[in-house]
Amino acid sequence: MYHFPSLFQDFFLMMAKAHLLLLALLICSAHGAGLEDKKGPLDHKVLDVPEATPVPFAIFQVSHVNEFTGGTEGKISISSDGWLYLEEPLQWSPEKRHDLNIEALSADDNVLDGPYSVVLQVIDVNNNPPVFTQSQYSGSIREHSPAGMPFVQVLATDDDDANTPNAQLSYSIENQIPNPSGQFFFTINPNNGEISTTEEGAAFLRAKTGVIYSRGETRGSVDVLKKKFDEFCSPKTEVPLENNPFFTCVQHAESKRFNAIQDPDYTLIVRAVDLGGGAPSALSSTTRVNVAITQNLWVRPKPITIKENLLNEYPMLIASVRSNDPNALYRLVQNENEIHFPFTINEDGAIFVTEPLDREQKDRYILVVLAEDDQGVELETPMEIQVKVGDENDSPPVCAEAESIFEVQENEIVGSHIGDLLVLDADEENTLNSLLSYRLLSQNPANPSEGMFSIDEAQGKIQVAKHNFRRKDVPEYQLTIGVTDGVHSTECNVVIKIIDINNEIPIFEKNDYGTYSVPEVADVGTTLLTIKATDADDPGTGSSRVEYHISKGDPDKLFAIEVDDTTGEGRVYIAQPLDYEVQSIYQLQIDARNPEPLIEGVEYNEHSTTVVVIELVDVDEPPVFTVDILNINVPENLTVGTTLLTADAKDPDGQKIMFKLEGDEQGWFEVDPDSGELKTKAEMDREVVDQLKVRIIAYETGRNRETEKEVSIQLLDVNDNFPKLQKTQGFMCVKNPTPLVLTAVDADAPPYGEPFTFALQMARKSPNWEITKVDGTSAKLVLKKKPAVDQTWSIPVNIKDNAGMGVTQKFEVRVCNCTELGYCYMEPKPHAWKLGVSTTIAILGGVLGFIILLLIIVICRIKKRDKKEEKVMADGETNAML
């Protein structure tokens, strides 16, 4: 065998790798990964690499790189021209990545650039199918269970990246065995794998017939099954039960009845699909679910009907229930808050009614049956049973009123409906027991003849059978009507009152009420006069009631009429303000009418109409403003002399109007006496007062009649104030340079006030100071660098308001060494006001001389007072001697 030199072996190996790498680049290009996208300068990078990709796989090309280190696991290499490529496929796992350090080297292996960190992230591909946690599942569900209630859950896992659709699973039922109707009786939640029944399954699924166990019997027990076999199987033979094929068949079936795997009623094929279940390239797997349908003895009986007043032996059995647990304890409760509850249940689930029922007292009961264990824990869902009380004809008809009253007019035509007689029957509605029949038994009086009325036999509707009613002859009729339900009967009394027809017209007492005078300024509601018309129809009816209407002479509805129902009089009064200058005389025509229409052939005439004249008396009235409320808004910097408004007033009597102004406490306004123009006469300031109220008075020339109108003036703010510092001085201690809080105020209102903007206004950025915002009105002045010696700084601070208006203000800060109390310490220095020794002695001598002079004066005054007292005493003695 011929061996090539080692140099040639390396050369051929390198060429082979180069060809494979070239093939990989061509494959990448064919799949849309452009080579230009895989090239770039040497830098820190994070590159994505698909898992399980064919090798060699080109990753990225960088220039002048032929050496790198890091976690390659022997699967990553670099070519001489700078291509990073895979020699073996990479596998994805959570947090899996490869960290490389890459350097660019020269021809003589000197480092030109780097090192740089390059991270290769393995991107998951969908190469793992779902795997069920169990090879097969089993579950059981009771017959008659509601649809949609889960009874078993399947679960599958996928080893692909859980944060991608590769591991997003969807569940579905592929097949159901058996499927007799062609419809699935089961459904599965595609997201969580919970299996439940469909509506068709809830209605169709039934369990295999099995043995029913009683209290204390153990399911599947051989002894219990022997007893059951002895009870139900005959004739009995000498063959031992263990050898009886019928017994062993029952025993075997009973042991498998509760084991879904050994003997399932249904088998479901369930599929789990990744990629959310909707992709053609998705991977899937299947499992089997065995379902057993178990017998459900807890079944609600159909609604029960018990006839009322039933003669029977009580307690009477009406229904039975049975729990799926043979040892259940039964309890019966009522669903309503009824005191009396005539039902009971025994330990075997038999329900009894304890006494006869009365449908008229209660027509329906709802029984709630509970199945519990000996600890009171519910074994079954509470069951509601409806009990309906059947009706029997045991209630007589009852008249709704002791005496039913109806009305009919004198001229009512035959067949007219008068009213319906209301009769009640407590028996069940819409049955023969409550079907009533009506019959007219008597009519009193029988004038002008019998049979003036009729009644509908089925509905109790009373109608007119004959006409010619006359109220003056017969004001009312008494009827007796018999009512029966076929078993029971009763009689009802009916009164029918005859109503007078409107065959009389109202007649005024006067057809002309003359003339009435009233001042034009009379108040609204003032009574002018009283009118009256009478009607000869029956009192207290619509035919005799009189209403008054102004039919002519008042188109503006200035007058109205109020009727007194007791006396029938009409009060004519003023309904709206009057004005002599508009109209001074009103000639009113007033008609009297009935609310009920007149009978045919009767018409209203001149006796139902009257007239009255209303004369207005002229009165000297004050001026009247044409505007009720005057509110104006003006800016505070309005030019002096600007007209704010023009007051418009008129005098009803045509007199000349003049104007004057009152209430201007600030002296900012004036009013033109002739035109009523309100003008500014001085500059206004909203910061002094923002709302003013003045009074414009309109008055007649030469007369003492005037009217005033209040004008509300709201001053609108303008930006005429800038923020000002509340304090302009402060100090800081060097040992603890606490920032100073600068606070500014602006008299303007929003939006010209706060928030403020604080800034240091210096030629260049200050190395010692900075200012930071605290809130809308404050900022902190911070000392960044402590000075070597005590120093006083004058810092320019520019403060602008919300509208950008502001000025630069000086804030003086003294930075110093502080005392323990926090104040600046100052060394003693000579003062200009300190006096010399000679000056001090002169001052002390002067003070001493002043004190000596004061003492001399006091001593002299004391001696003089003593002499006066001695003289007074001597005079006293002389007087005593005399």
XYZ file of N, CA and C in Angstrom, residues 163-363:
603
model
N -41.858 28.099 23.928
C -42.217 29.484 23.609
C -42.483 29.692 22.123
N -42.541 28.617 21.359
C -42.790 28.699 19.920
C -43.990 27.828 19.571
N -44.562 28.021 18.378
C -45.675 27.149 17.961
C -45.273 25.683 17.837
N -43.971 25.388 17.842
C -43.537 23.989 17.718
C -44.076 23.135 18.860
N -44.294 23.738 20.019
C -44.784 22.982 21.176
C -46.217 23.346 21.532
N -46.916 24.099 20.667
C -48.317 24.466 20.914
C -49.207 23.331 20.409
N -49.875 22.645 21.329
C -50.617 21.432 21.004
C -52.109 21.716 20.903
N -52.754 20.921 20.059
C -54.210 20.978 19.898
C -54.740 19.549 19.909
N -55.841 19.328 20.644
C -56.395 17.986 20.809
C -57.689 17.866 20.000
N -57.922 16.649 19.488
C -59.159 16.371 18.751
C -59.484 14.889 18.883
N -60.765 14.557 18.712
C -61.214 13.153 18.742
C -61.272 12.655 17.306
N -60.457 11.629 17.012
C -60.393 11.070 15.658
C -61.536 10.109 15.391
N -61.880 9.311 16.406
C -62.870 8.258 16.174
C -63.538 7.915 17.498
N -64.761 7.378 17.378
C -65.524 6.897 18.525
C -66.032 5.502 18.193
N -65.704 4.560 19.054
C -66.110 3.169 18.830
C -66.882 2.707 20.058
N -68.153 2.249 19.862
C -68.935 2.236 18.613
C -69.533 3.610 18.338
N -70.066 3.728 17.124
C -70.714 4.972 16.716
C -71.992 4.630 15.970
N -73.021 4.204 16.713
C -74.224 3.670 16.051
C -75.021 4.719 15.280
N -75.028 5.964 15.737
C -75.853 6.989 15.090
C -75.075 7.845 14.096
N -73.743 7.634 14.018
C -72.937 8.466 13.136
C -72.599 9.817 13.731
N -73.017 10.080 14.971
C -72.723 11.338 15.650
C -71.844 11.059 16.862
N -70.869 11.930 17.107
C -70.015 11.775 18.272
C -70.801 12.147 19.523
N -70.710 11.262 20.537
C -71.346 11.540 21.819
C -70.400 12.269 22.767
N -69.154 12.454 22.335
C -68.146 13.062 23.199
C -67.444 14.189 22.437
N -66.941 15.137 23.172
C -66.183 16.243 22.598
C -64.984 16.515 23.497
N -63.964 17.165 22.949
C -62.739 17.434 23.696
C -62.382 18.901 23.569
N -61.907 19.461 24.659
C -61.415 20.841 24.635
C -60.070 20.847 23.919
N -59.946 21.550 22.773
C -58.703 21.475 21.999
C -57.497 22.060 22.739
N -57.721 22.853 23.779
C -56.611 23.517 24.453
C -56.082 22.734 25.649
N -56.984 22.136 26.450
C -56.521 21.458 27.668
C -56.792 19.968 27.687
N -57.448 19.393 26.664
C -57.649 17.952 26.584
C -58.753 17.421 27.469
N -59.645 18.260 28.010
C -60.752 17.781 28.831
C -61.848 17.217 27.940
N -62.323 16.002 28.277
C -63.340 15.311 27.484
C -64.654 15.374 28.242
N -65.724 15.723 27.526
C -67.070 15.785 28.092
C -68.051 15.266 27.055
N -69.331 15.185 27.439
C -70.354 14.689 26.523
C -70.961 15.844 25.733
N -71.428 15.522 24.523
C -72.184 16.480 23.722
C -73.642 16.452 24.143
N -74.439 17.330 23.561
C -75.878 17.324 23.854
C -76.498 15.994 23.437
N -76.065 15.468 22.267
C -76.583 14.168 21.811
C -76.164 13.062 22.767
N -74.894 13.122 23.261
C -74.435 12.100 24.188
C -75.177 12.133 25.500
N -75.444 13.354 26.032
C -76.172 13.456 27.294
C -77.558 12.852 27.183
N -78.166 12.958 25.996
C -79.517 12.415 25.816
C -79.510 10.921 25.493
N -78.442 10.412 24.864
C -78.458 9.038 24.348
C -77.775 8.039 25.263
N -76.700 8.442 25.954
C -75.879 7.482 26.698
C -76.670 6.818 27.819
N -76.599 5.491 27.864
C -77.243 4.705 28.901
C -76.278 3.640 29.389
N -76.348 3.327 30.681
C -75.468 2.324 31.260
C -76.047 0.937 31.067
N -75.179 -0.065 31.155
C -75.633 -1.460 31.116
C -76.425 -1.757 32.374
N -77.463 -2.571 32.204
C -78.293 -2.926 33.354
C -77.476 -3.741 34.334
N -77.574 -3.392 35.590
C -76.819 -4.101 36.618
C -77.637 -4.271 37.864
N -76.992 -4.815 38.837
C -77.648 -5.080 40.118
C -77.803 -3.774 40.883
N -78.954 -3.600 41.491
C -79.214 -2.437 42.326
C -79.014 -2.842 43.779
N -78.138 -2.093 44.476
C -77.779 -2.444 45.850
C -78.595 -1.617 46.829
N -78.867 -2.255 47.970
C -79.622 -1.594 49.026
C -78.674 -1.144 50.117
N -79.256 -0.460 51.134
C -78.451 0.071 52.214
C -77.669 -1.043 52.906
N -76.369 -0.846 53.110
C -75.511 -1.795 53.805
C -74.919 -2.873 52.922
N -75.296 -2.959 51.633
C -74.783 -3.999 50.739
C -73.543 -3.474 50.007
N -72.505 -4.315 49.896
C -71.252 -3.951 49.247
C -71.318 -4.308 47.779
N -70.933 -3.354 46.932
C -70.970 -3.588 45.496
C -70.044 -4.752 45.133
N -70.535 -5.673 44.286
C -69.730 -6.771 43.777
C -69.448 -7.861 44.778
N -69.971 -7.766 46.014
C -69.720 -8.800 47.019
C -70.371 -10.112 46.587
N -69.618 -11.240 46.738
C -70.145 -12.561 46.347
C -71.354 -12.910 47.191
N -71.300 -12.617 48.482
C -72.428 -12.930 49.368
C -73.670 -12.152 48.960
N -73.476 -10.858 48.615
C -74.627 -10.057 48.194
C -75.199 -10.590 46.898
N -74.325 -10.968 45.941
C -74.803 -11.498 44.656
C -75.518 -12.828 44.837
N -75.064 -13.667 45.766
C -75.762 -14.927 46.052
C -77.168 -14.642 46.549
N -77.259 -13.655 47.462
C -78.573 -13.317 47.997
C -79.490 -12.798 46.900
N -78.939 -11.906 46.033
C -79.736 -11.385 44.927
C -80.184 -12.514 44.010
N -79.275 -13.481 43.753
C -79.612 -14.584 42.859
C -80.716 -15.434 43.462
N -80.653 -15.664 44.789
C -81.699 -16.450 45.449
C -83.039 -15.743 45.407
N -83.007 -14.391 45.472
C -84.258 -13.643 45.504
C -84.941 -13.608 44.141
N -84.150 -13.553 43.062
C -84.727 -13.313 41.747
C -84.724 -14.538 40.834
N -83.957 -15.567 41.130
C -83.863 -16.735 40.246
C -84.652 -17.901 40.825
N -85.520 -18.513 40.046
C -86.298 -19.696 40.450
C -86.590 -20.518 39.190
N -86.781 -21.875 39.211
C -86.774 -22.658 40.467
C -85.358 -22.877 40.968
N -85.216 -23.121 42.267
C -83.917 -23.337 42.859
C -83.491 -24.795 42.655
N -82.234 -24.994 42.476
C -81.689 -26.342 42.252
C -80.613 -26.615 43.281
N -80.121 -27.851 43.264
C -79.077 -28.253 44.188
C -77.689 -27.889 43.697
N -77.608 -27.263 42.509
C -76.304 -26.917 41.964
C -75.714 -25.767 42.772
N -74.455 -25.924 43.260
C -73.844 -24.806 43.995
C -73.752 -23.558 43.104
N -73.863 -22.391 43.742
C -73.867 -21.152 42.963
C -72.567 -20.962 42.205
N -71.427 -21.455 42.819
C -70.158 -21.278 42.142
C -70.095 -22.028 40.821
N -70.919 -23.093 40.724
C -70.944 -23.872 39.490
C -72.098 -23.493 38.580
N -72.931 -22.533 39.019
C -74.087 -22.120 38.215
C -73.606 -21.130 37.152
N -73.718 -21.492 35.883
C -73.206 -20.580 34.841
C -73.920 -19.231 34.832
N -75.208 -19.198 35.222
C -75.919 -17.933 35.247
C -75.359 -17.010 36.345
N -75.076 -17.585 37.509
C -74.517 -16.776 38.592
C -73.133 -16.255 38.237
N -72.270 -17.154 37.726
C -70.911 -16.718 37.387
C -70.937 -15.663 36.300
N -71.902 -15.732 35.383
C -72.023 -14.704 34.341
C -72.373 -13.347 34.961
N -73.324 -13.369 35.922
C -73.704 -12.124 36.589
C -72.540 -11.579 37.391
N -71.822 -12.484 38.093
C -70.681 -12.042 38.896
C -69.602 -11.438 38.019
N -69.324 -12.056 36.878
C -68.297 -11.544 35.992
C -68.700 -10.177 35.409
N -69.955 -10.057 34.994
C -70.430 -8.788 34.420
C -70.409 -7.676 35.454
N -70.764 -8.018 36.701
C -70.795 -7.009 37.745
C -69.394 -6.541 38.103
N -68.398 -7.456 38.044
C -67.026 -7.058 38.349
C -66.444 -6.189 37.259
N -66.879 -6.353 36.007
C -66.355 -5.551 34.907
C -67.129 -4.266 34.689
N -68.316 -4.148 35.329
C -69.181 -3.004 35.042
C -68.548 -1.693 35.458
N -67.655 -1.708 36.442
C -67.019 -0.495 36.932
C -65.561 -0.402 36.516
N -65.143 -1.218 35.525
C -63.761 -1.201 35.045
C -63.780 -0.825 33.577
N -63.403 0.456 33.292
C -63.513 0.945 31.915
C -62.499 0.298 30.994
N -61.335 -0.140 31.526
C -60.296 -0.706 30.661
C -60.666 -2.123 30.235
N -61.186 -2.930 31.188
C -61.531 -4.308 30.846
C -62.739 -4.379 29.927
N -63.725 -3.547 30.195
C -64.957 -3.649 29.402
C -65.518 -2.252 29.147
N -64.865 -1.466 28.283
C -65.361 -0.095 28.045
C -66.642 -0.099 27.212
N -67.476 0.875 27.496
C -68.670 1.047 26.658
C -68.318 1.769 25.365
N -67.354 2.685 25.447
C -66.913 3.420 24.260
C -65.395 3.566 24.328
N -64.773 3.572 23.154
C -63.342 3.820 23.037
C -63.154 5.004 22.097
N -62.378 5.983 22.547
C -62.127 7.186 21.758
C -60.669 7.194 21.318
N -60.443 7.552 20.066
C -59.092 7.761 19.548
C -58.846 9.263 19.537
N -57.884 9.722 20.372
C -57.609 11.148 20.543
C -56.250 11.461 19.928
N -56.191 12.543 19.160
C -54.950 12.951 18.508
C -54.499 14.295 19.080
N -53.163 14.391 19.303
C -52.533 15.656 19.703
C -51.622 16.110 18.568
N -51.774 17.361 18.111
C -51.038 17.901 16.970
C -50.332 19.168 17.433
N -49.014 19.318 17.038
C -48.308 20.542 17.381
C -48.534 21.602 16.316
N -47.839 22.717 16.411
C -48.027 23.888 15.531
C -49.457 24.403 15.592
N -50.116 24.210 16.757
C -51.482 24.695 16.929
C -52.524 23.905 16.178
N -52.112 22.850 15.485
C -53.064 21.967 14.812
C -53.480 22.411 13.441
N -52.936 23.498 12.925
C -53.432 23.976 11.642
C -52.422 23.978 10.527
N -51.224 23.367 10.707
C -50.180 23.408 9.683
C -50.025 22.041 9.025
N -49.798 22.004 7.704
C -49.622 20.699 7.024
C -48.386 19.965 7.523
N -47.348 20.684 7.963
C -46.112 20.045 8.390
C -46.114 19.709 9.877
N -47.260 19.807 10.535
C -47.319 19.553 11.967
C -47.104 18.074 12.262
N -46.539 17.793 13.442
C -46.327 16.425 13.919
C -47.428 16.087 14.914
N -47.776 14.778 14.996
C -48.891 14.391 15.858
C -48.657 12.993 16.399
N -49.495 12.633 17.389
C -49.525 11.287 17.945
C -50.923 11.055 18.488
N -51.255 9.782 18.739
C -52.606 9.436 19.188
C -52.530 8.610 20.462
N -53.666 8.569 21.154
C -53.823 7.715 22.330
C -55.244 7.207 22.355
N -55.494 6.264 23.253
C -56.818 5.648 23.358
C -57.422 6.016 24.705
N -58.720 6.338 24.685
C -59.457 6.666 25.902
C -60.623 5.695 26.016
N -60.639 4.918 27.091
C -61.717 3.962 27.340
C -62.739 4.603 28.269
N -64.002 4.565 27.874
C -65.075 5.246 28.610
C -66.101 4.223 29.050
N -66.423 4.240 30.332
C -67.483 3.379 30.865
C -68.656 4.262 31.266
N -69.869 3.865 30.864
C -71.098 4.565 31.250
C -71.656 3.848 32.462
N -71.667 4.544 33.605
C -72.151 3.914 34.839
C -73.608 4.269 35.078
N -74.244 3.373 35.770
C -75.671 3.543 36.032
C -75.898 4.724 36.965
N -76.897 5.545 36.670
C -77.238 6.713 37.483
C -78.643 6.524 38.022
N -78.699 6.184 39.290
C -79.997 5.964 39.922
C -80.615 7.272 40.420
N -79.778 8.323 40.501
C -80.255 9.623 41.018
C -80.920 10.386 39.881
N -82.147 10.003 39.554
C -82.891 10.557 38.430
C -84.151 11.224 38.975
N -84.373 12.455 38.545
C -85.533 13.205 39.034
C -86.813 12.636 38.439
N -87.811 12.387 39.262
C -89.106 11.927 38.726
C -89.771 13.019 37.894
N -90.697 12.611 37.067
C -91.471 13.587 36.294
C -92.349 14.395 37.236
N -92.808 15.610 36.793
C -93.695 16.396 37.658
C -94.891 15.575 38.134
N -95.225 15.772 39.398
C -96.278 14.983 40.049
C -97.518 15.846 40.185
N -98.681 15.282 39.900
C -99.955 15.976 40.075
C -100.767 15.231 41.112
N -101.222 15.952 42.148
C -102.058 15.383 43.206
C -103.357 16.166 43.230
N -104.437 15.495 43.085
C -105.724 16.181 43.066
C -106.057 16.702 44.454
N -106.604 17.930 44.516
C -106.929 18.515 45.818
C -108.108 17.774 46.450
N -108.142 17.841 47.801
C -109.216 17.233 48.605
C -109.355 15.737 48.314
N -108.252 15.074 47.963
C -108.302 13.663 47.597
C -108.570 12.822 48.839
N -109.565 11.943 48.761
C -109.902 11.048 49.867
C -109.051 9.803 49.743
N -108.116 9.633 50.662
C -107.201 8.504 50.609
C -106.600 8.323 51.991
N -105.837 7.250 52.141
C -105.158 7.000 53.407
C -103.820 7.739 53.387
N -103.556 8.509 54.443
C -102.354 9.313 54.529
C -101.483 8.827 55.683
N -100.141 8.915 55.551
C -99.357 9.418 54.415
C -99.532 8.571 53.163
N -99.531 9.242 51.974
C -99.741 8.583 50.689
C -98.463 8.695 49.862
N -97.976 7.564 49.338
C -96.762 7.540 48.528
C -97.026 8.247 47.197
N -96.108 9.186 46.842
C -96.268 9.902 45.574
C -95.070 9.718 44.648
N -93.884 9.354 45.180
C -92.700 9.182 44.325
C -91.614 8.517 45.142
N -90.564 8.030 44.448
C -89.399 7.432 45.096
C -88.141 7.905 44.380
N -87.074 8.115 45.144
C -85.776 8.458 44.584
C -84.742 7.507 45.165
N -83.636 7.331 44.450
C -82.579 6.441 44.937
C -81.227 7.046 44.596
N -80.348 7.120 45.572
C -78.994 7.623 45.366
C -78.118 6.533 44.779
N -77.038 6.937 44.134
C -76.068 5.974 43.634
C -75.268 5.340 44.766
N -75.312 5.964 45.931
C -74.685 5.377 47.115
C -75.769 4.686 47.924
N -75.714 3.346 48.056
C -76.801 2.631 48.755
C -76.913 3.003 50.225
N -75.887 3.614 50.803
C -75.922 3.972 52.219
C -76.303 5.430 52.442
N -76.838 6.086 51.424
C -77.185 7.499 51.546
C -78.346 7.692 52.500
N -78.335 8.836 53.198
C -79.443 9.257 54.060
C -80.193 10.366 53.339
N -81.533 10.285 53.341
C -82.341 11.221 52.556
C -82.973 12.257 53.472
N -83.078 13.466 52.914
C -83.689 14.564 53.645
C -84.477 15.406 52.660
N -85.677 15.842 53.106
C -86.573 16.612 52.247
C -86.703 18.019 52.809
N -86.451 19.029 51.969
C -86.614 20.427 52.376
C -87.482 21.121 51.346
N -88.043 22.268 51.733
C -88.881 23.020 50.815
C -88.103 24.191 50.231
N -88.395 24.510 48.986
C -87.676 25.563 48.273
C -88.242 26.940 48.568
N -89.393 26.993 49.236
C -90.028 28.275 49.533
C -90.195 28.401 51.038
N -90.365 29.646 51.468
C -90.504 29.904 52.906
C -91.950 29.683 53.349
N -92.391 28.446 53.233
C -93.746 28.098 53.661
C -93.684 27.465 55.056
N -94.585 27.896 55.916
C -94.579 27.352 57.278
C -95.076 25.907 57.254
N -96.169 25.673 56.542
C -96.752 24.336 56.500
C -96.198 23.583 55.294
N -95.680 22.378 55.523
C -95.055 21.582 54.461
C -95.526 20.137 54.606
N -96.582 19.749 53.877
C -97.208 18.420 54.089
C -96.526 17.305 53.308
N -95.221 17.179 53.376
C -94.503 16.123 52.672
C -93.414 15.580 53.590
N -93.052 14.297 53.369
C -91.989 13.660 54.144
C -91.331 12.595 53.279
N -90.134 12.135 53.690
C -89.375 11.119 52.961
C -88.805 10.143 53.979
N -88.763 8.819 53.633
C -88.212 7.832 54.558
C -86.780 7.483 54.177
N -86.174 6.540 54.892
C -84.763 6.203 54.689
C -84.507 5.510 53.360
N -85.551 4.970 52.724
C -85.394 4.306 51.432
C -85.644 5.241 50.254
N -85.906 6.535 50.507
C -86.134 7.493 49.435
C -87.573 7.577 48.978
N -88.497 6.998 49.730
C -89.921 7.071 49.371
C -90.486 8.393 49.889
N -91.180 9.142 48.991
C -91.728 10.457 49.324
C -93.229 10.321 49.511
N -93.755 10.911 50.611
C -95.171 10.808 50.946
C -95.755 12.205 51.107
N -97.077 12.324 50.780
C -97.849 13.494 51.147
C -98.630 13.122 52.386
N -98.653 13.987 53.396
C -99.173 13.616 54.711
C -100.636 13.980 54.926
N -101.254 14.750 54.036
C -102.635 15.185 54.252
C -103.214 15.656 52.933
N -104.560 15.812 52.843
C -105.167 16.341 51.610
C -104.687 17.773 51.345
N -104.593 18.137 50.064
C -104.120 19.453 49.648
C -105.275 20.314 49.168
N -105.093 21.638 49.266
C -106.106 22.598 48.824
C -105.458 23.508 47.785
N -105.905 23.419 46.541
C -105.292 24.197 45.466
C -105.523 25.677 45.647
N -106.634 26.052 46.273
C -106.898 27.470 46.461
C -105.945 28.092 47.485
N -105.378 27.288 48.375
C -104.366 27.798 49.303
C -102.987 27.820 48.651
N -102.620 26.768 47.940
C -101.339 26.694 47.239
C -101.493 25.694 46.108
N -101.155 26.147 44.897
C -101.391 25.303 43.728
C -100.148 24.551 43.267
